[in-house]
Coordinates of C-alpha atoms and ligand atoms in Angstrom, one line a residue:
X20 CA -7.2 8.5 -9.8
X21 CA -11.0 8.6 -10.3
X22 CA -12.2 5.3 -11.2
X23 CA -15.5 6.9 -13.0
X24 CA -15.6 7.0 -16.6
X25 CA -12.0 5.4 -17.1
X26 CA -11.8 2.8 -19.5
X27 CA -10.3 -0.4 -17.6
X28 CA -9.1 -3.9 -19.3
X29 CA -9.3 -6.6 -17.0
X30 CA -7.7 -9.9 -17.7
X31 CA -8.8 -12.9 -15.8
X32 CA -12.4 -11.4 -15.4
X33 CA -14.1 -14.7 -15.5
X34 CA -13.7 -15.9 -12.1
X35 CA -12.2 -15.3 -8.5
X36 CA -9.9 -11.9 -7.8
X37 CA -10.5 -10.6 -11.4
X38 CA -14.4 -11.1 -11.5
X39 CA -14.9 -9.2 -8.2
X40 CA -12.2 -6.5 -9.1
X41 CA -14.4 -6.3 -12.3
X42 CA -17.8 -6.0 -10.0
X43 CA -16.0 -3.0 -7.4
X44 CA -14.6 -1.3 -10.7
X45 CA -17.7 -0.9 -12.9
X46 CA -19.6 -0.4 -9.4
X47 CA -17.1 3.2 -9.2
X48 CA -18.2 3.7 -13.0
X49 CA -15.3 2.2 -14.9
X50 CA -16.0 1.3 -18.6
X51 CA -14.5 -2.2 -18.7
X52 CA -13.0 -4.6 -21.4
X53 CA -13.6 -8.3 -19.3
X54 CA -10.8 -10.8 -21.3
X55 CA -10.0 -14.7 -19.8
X56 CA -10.8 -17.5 -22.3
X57 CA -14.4 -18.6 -20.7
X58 CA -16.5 -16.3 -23.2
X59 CA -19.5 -17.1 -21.8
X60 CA -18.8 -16.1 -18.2
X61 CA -17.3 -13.6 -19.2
X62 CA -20.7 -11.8 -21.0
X63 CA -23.1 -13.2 -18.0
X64 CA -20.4 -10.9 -15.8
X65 CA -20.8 -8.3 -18.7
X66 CA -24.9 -8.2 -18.5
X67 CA -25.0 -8.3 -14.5
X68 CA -22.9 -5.3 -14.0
X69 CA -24.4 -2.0 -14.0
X70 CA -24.0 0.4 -17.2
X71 CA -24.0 -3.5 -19.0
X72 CA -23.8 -2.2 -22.3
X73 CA -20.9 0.3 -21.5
X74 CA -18.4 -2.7 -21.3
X75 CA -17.0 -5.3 -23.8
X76 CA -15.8 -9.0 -24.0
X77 CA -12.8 -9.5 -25.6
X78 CA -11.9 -13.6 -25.1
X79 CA -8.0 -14.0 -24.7
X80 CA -6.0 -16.9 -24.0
X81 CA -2.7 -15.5 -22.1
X82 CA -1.1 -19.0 -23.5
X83 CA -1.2 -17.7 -26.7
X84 CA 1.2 -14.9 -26.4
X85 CA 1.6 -14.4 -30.0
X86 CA -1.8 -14.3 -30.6
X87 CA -2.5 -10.8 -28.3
X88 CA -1.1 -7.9 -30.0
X89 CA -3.9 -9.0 -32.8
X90 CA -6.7 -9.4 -30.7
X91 CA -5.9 -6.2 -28.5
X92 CA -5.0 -3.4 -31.7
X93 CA -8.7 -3.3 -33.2
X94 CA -10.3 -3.1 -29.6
X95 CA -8.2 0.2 -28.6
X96 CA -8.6 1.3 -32.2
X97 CA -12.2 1.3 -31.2
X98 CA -12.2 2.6 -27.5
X99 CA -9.5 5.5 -28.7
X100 CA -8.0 5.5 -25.1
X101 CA -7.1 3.2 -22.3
X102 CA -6.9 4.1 -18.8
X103 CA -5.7 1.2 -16.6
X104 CA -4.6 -2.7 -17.7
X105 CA -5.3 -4.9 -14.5
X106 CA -3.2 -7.6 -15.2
X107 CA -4.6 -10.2 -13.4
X108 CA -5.0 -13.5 -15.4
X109 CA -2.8 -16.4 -14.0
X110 CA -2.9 -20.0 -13.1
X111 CA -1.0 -21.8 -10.5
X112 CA 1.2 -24.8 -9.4
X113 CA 1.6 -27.4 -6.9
X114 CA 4.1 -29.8 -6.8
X115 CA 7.8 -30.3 -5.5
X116 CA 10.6 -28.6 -7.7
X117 CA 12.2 -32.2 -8.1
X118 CA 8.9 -34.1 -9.5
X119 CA 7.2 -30.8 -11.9
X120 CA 8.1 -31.7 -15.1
X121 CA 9.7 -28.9 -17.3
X122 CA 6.3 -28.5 -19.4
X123 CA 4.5 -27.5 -16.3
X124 CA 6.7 -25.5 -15.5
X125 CA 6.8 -23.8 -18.9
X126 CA 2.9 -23.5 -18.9
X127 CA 3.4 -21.4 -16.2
X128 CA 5.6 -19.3 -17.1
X129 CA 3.9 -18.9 -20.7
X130 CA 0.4 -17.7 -19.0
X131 CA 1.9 -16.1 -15.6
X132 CA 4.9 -14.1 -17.2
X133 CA 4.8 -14.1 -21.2
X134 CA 1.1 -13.6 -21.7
X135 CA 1.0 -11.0 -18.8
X136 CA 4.2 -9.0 -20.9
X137 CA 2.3 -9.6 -24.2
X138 CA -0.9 -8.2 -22.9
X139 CA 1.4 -4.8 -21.4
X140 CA 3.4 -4.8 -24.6
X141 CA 0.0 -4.6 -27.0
X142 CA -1.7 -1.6 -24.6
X143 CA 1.7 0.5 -24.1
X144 CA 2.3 2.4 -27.1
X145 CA -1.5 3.4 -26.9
X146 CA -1.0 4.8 -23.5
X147 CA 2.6 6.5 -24.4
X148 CA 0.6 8.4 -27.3
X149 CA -2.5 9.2 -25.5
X150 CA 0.0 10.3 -22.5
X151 CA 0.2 7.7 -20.5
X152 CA -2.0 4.9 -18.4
X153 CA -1.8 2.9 -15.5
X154 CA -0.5 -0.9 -15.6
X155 CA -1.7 -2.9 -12.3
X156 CA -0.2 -6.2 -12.3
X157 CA -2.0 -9.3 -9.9
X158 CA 1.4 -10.8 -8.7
X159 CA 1.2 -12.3 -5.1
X160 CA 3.0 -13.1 -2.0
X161 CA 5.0 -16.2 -4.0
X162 CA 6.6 -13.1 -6.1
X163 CA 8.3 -11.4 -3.0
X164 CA 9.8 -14.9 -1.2
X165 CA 9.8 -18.5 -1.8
X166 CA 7.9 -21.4 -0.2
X167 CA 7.1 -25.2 -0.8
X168 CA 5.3 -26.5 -3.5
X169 CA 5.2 -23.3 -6.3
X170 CA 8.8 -23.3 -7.9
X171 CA 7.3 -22.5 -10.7
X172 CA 4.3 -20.2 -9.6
X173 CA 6.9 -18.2 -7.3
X174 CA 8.8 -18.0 -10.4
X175 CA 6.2 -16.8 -12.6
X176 CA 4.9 -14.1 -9.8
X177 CA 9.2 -13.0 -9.3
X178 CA 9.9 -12.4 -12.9
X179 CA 6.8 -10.4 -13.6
X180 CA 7.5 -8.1 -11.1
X181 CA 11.2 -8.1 -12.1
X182 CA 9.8 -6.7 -15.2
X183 CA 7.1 -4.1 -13.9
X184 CA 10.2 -2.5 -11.6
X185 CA 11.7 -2.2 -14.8
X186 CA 8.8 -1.0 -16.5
X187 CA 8.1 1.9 -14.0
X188 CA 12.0 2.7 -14.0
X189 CA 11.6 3.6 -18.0
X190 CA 8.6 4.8 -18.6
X191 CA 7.7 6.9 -15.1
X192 CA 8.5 10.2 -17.1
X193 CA 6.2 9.3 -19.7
X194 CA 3.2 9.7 -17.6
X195 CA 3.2 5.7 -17.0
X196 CA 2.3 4.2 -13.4
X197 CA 2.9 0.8 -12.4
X198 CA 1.0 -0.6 -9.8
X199 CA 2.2 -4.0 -8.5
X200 CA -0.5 -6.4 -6.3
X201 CA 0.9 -8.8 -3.8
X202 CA -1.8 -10.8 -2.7
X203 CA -1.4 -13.6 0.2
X204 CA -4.1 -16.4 0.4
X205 CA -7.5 -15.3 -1.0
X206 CA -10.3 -17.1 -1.4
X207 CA -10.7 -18.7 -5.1
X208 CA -10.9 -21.4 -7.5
X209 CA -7.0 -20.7 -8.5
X210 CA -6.0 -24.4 -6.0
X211 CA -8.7 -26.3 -7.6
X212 CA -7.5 -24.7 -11.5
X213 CA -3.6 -25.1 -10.3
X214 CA -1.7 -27.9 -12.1
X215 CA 0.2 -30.9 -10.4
X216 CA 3.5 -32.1 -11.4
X217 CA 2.5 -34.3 -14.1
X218 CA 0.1 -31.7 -15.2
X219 CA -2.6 -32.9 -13.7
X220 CA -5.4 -30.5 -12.3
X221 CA -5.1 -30.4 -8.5
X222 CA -8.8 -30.1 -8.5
X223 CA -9.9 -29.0 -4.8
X224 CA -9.7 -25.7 -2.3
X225 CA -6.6 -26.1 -0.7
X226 CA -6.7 -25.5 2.9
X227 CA -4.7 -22.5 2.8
X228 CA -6.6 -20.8 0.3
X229 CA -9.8 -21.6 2.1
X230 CA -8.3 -19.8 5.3
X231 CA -7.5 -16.7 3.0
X232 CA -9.3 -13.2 3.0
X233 CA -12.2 -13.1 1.0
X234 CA -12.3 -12.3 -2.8
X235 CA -14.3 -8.9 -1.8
X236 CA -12.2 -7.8 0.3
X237 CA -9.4 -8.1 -1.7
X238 CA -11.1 -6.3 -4.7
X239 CA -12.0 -3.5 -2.7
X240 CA -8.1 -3.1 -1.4
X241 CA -7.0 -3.6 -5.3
X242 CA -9.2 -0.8 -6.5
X243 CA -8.2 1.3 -3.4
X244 CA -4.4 1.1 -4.4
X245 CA -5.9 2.1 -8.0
X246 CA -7.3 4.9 -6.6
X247 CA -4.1 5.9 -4.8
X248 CA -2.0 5.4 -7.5
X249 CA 0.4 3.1 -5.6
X250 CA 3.7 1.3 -6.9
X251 CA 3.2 -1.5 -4.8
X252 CA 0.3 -3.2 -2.0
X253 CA 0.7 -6.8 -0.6
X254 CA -2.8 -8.0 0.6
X255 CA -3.8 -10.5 3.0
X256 CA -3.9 -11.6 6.5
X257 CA -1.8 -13.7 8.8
X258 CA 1.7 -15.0 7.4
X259 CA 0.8 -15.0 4.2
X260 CA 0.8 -11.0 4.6
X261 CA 3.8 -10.5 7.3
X262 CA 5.9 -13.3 4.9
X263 CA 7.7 -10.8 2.7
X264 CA 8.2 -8.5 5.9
X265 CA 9.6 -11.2 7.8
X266 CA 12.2 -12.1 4.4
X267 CA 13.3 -8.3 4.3
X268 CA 14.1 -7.7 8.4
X269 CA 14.6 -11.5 8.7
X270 CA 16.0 -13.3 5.8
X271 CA 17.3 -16.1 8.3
X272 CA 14.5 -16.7 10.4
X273 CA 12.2 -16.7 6.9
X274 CA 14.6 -19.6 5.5
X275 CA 14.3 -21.6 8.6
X276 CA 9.9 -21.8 9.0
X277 CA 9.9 -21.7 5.0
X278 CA 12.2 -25.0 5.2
X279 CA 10.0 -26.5 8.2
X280 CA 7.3 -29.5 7.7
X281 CA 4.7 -26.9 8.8
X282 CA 4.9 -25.1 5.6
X283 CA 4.5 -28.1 3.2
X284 CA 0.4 -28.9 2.5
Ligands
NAP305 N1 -6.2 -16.7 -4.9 C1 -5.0 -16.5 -4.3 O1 -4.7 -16.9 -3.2 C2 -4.0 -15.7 -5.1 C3 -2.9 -15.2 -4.3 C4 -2.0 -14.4 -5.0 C5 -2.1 -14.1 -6.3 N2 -3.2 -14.6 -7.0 C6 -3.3 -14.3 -8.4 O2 -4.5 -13.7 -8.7 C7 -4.8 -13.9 -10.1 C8 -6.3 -14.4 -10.2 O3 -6.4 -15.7 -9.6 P1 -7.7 -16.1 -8.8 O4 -7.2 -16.4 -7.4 O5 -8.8 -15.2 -9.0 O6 -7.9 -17.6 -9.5 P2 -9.1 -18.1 -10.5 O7 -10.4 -17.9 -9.8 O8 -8.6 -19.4 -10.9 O9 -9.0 -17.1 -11.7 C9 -8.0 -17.1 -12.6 C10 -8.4 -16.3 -13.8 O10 -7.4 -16.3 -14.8 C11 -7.9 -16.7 -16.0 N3 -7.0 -17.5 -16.8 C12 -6.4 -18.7 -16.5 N4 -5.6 -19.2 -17.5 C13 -5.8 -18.3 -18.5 C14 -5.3 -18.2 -19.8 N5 -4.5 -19.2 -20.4 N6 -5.7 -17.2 -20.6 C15 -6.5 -16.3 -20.1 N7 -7.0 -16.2 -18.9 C16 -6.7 -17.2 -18.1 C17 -9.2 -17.5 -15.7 O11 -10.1 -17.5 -16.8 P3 -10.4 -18.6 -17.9 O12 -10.3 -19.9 -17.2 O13 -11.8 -18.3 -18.3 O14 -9.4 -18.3 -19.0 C18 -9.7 -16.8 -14.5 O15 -10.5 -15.7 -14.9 C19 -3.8 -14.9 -10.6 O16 -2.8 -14.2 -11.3 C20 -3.2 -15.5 -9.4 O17 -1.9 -16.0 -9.6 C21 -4.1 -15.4 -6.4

């Protein structure tokens, strides 16, 4: 796909993965529609990208799943066609299965998988009549195996791409690609946003994200697989990469280092 003149919608444009996707997309002269709730980083994104007044802000809270079809109708009423939804909004979770209270947990899933199917749900029947579209969902590494820490994250990041397989499955002949994005450790605010058990904000860089590939680099790899029409990239470097290899040819030996002390922070 060429990226210039297509009309992209990306969620989570406010900050981290999503702003820089945002930057390398309207960079390869992508008309863009920039949602997250922050409004106002949001349109200082808008007015610092080139072609500023070819792109829109459209504030969305992905909590508010019932809320999106409402919000998102009048916008592609206006744009008449959409080319790609980069699903990419998402918080994220720290805290031992045992001690996350159910709310948390919930949370998650509400932003992470409902408000990502809301947002796909609202933009699909415009694609199926304009021929189809492309839906690129930001998963990660958490949705192909499970660690320490993220039940509820890895849970989130699973069942969405449970659903995108099913997605592709029905509508491939309808001229509708899904393009799933498995990103290990990058380097973003998502520790310091991430919530504790209680609910609490974890509030700092973990050291894992801080050793992660850097936000650039990680856009420029996302809008590659764009480009290439893929179903599916992972991302990353080091075993936050080779984890979901070493699961598929190893499912043993992933078990045993996934269960060691080493892998708790
Ligand atoms: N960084 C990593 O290591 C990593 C690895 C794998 C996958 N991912 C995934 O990458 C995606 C982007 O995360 P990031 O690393 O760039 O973290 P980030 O810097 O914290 O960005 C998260 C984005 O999601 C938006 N968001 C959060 N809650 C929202 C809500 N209720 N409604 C609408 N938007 C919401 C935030 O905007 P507002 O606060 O303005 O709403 C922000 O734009 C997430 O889906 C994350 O799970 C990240």
């Amino acid at each position: 796909m060429d990226i210039k003149n297509k009309r992209i919608w990306v969620t989570g444009a406010s900050s981290g993965i999503g702003e820089a996707v945002a930057k390398e997309l309207a960079a390869q002269g992508a008309n863009l529609i920039l949602s997250a709730r922050n409004e106002a980083q949001l349109e200082a994104l808008r007015a610092s990208l080139p072609n500023a007044e070819s792109h829109i802000v459209v504030a969305i809270d992905l909590s508010k799943s019932e809320d999106i079809a409402d919000i998102v109708a009048p916008v592609l009423k206006d744009i008449g066609r959409l080319d790609v939804l980069v699903n990419n909004g998402g918080i994220s979770q720290r805290g031992l299965a045992r001690d996350t209270l159910l709310d948390v947990q919930r949370q998650v899933m509400e932003v992470n998988y409902f408000g990502t199917v809301a947002m796909t749900q609202a933009v699909l029947p415009s694609m199926l009549e304009n021929g189809g579209g492309m839906i690129v969902t930001v998963s990660s590494v958490a949705g192909k195996v499970g660690g320490q820490s993220m039940s509820g994250y890895s849970a989130s990041k699973h069942a969405i791409l449970g659903y995108m397989n099913c997605l592709r499955a029905e509508e491939a002949l309808n001229g509708i690609k899904v393009l799933n994005i498995c990103p290990g450790f990058v380097q973003t605010n998502i520790s310091v946003n991430a919530m504790l058990a209680d609910g609490q904000q974890y509030g700092k860089v973990a050291g894992s994200i801080a050793n992660g590939i850097d936000v650039q680099t990680c856009a420029v790899k996302m809008v590659n697989a764009i480009r290439q029409e893929k179903d599916e990239v992972v991302i990353g470097k080091g075993i936050s990469y080779w984890a979901p290899t070493i699961y598929r040819f190893f499912p043993g030996l992933f078990r045993r280092l996934s269960s060691s002390k080493n892998f708790r922070e």
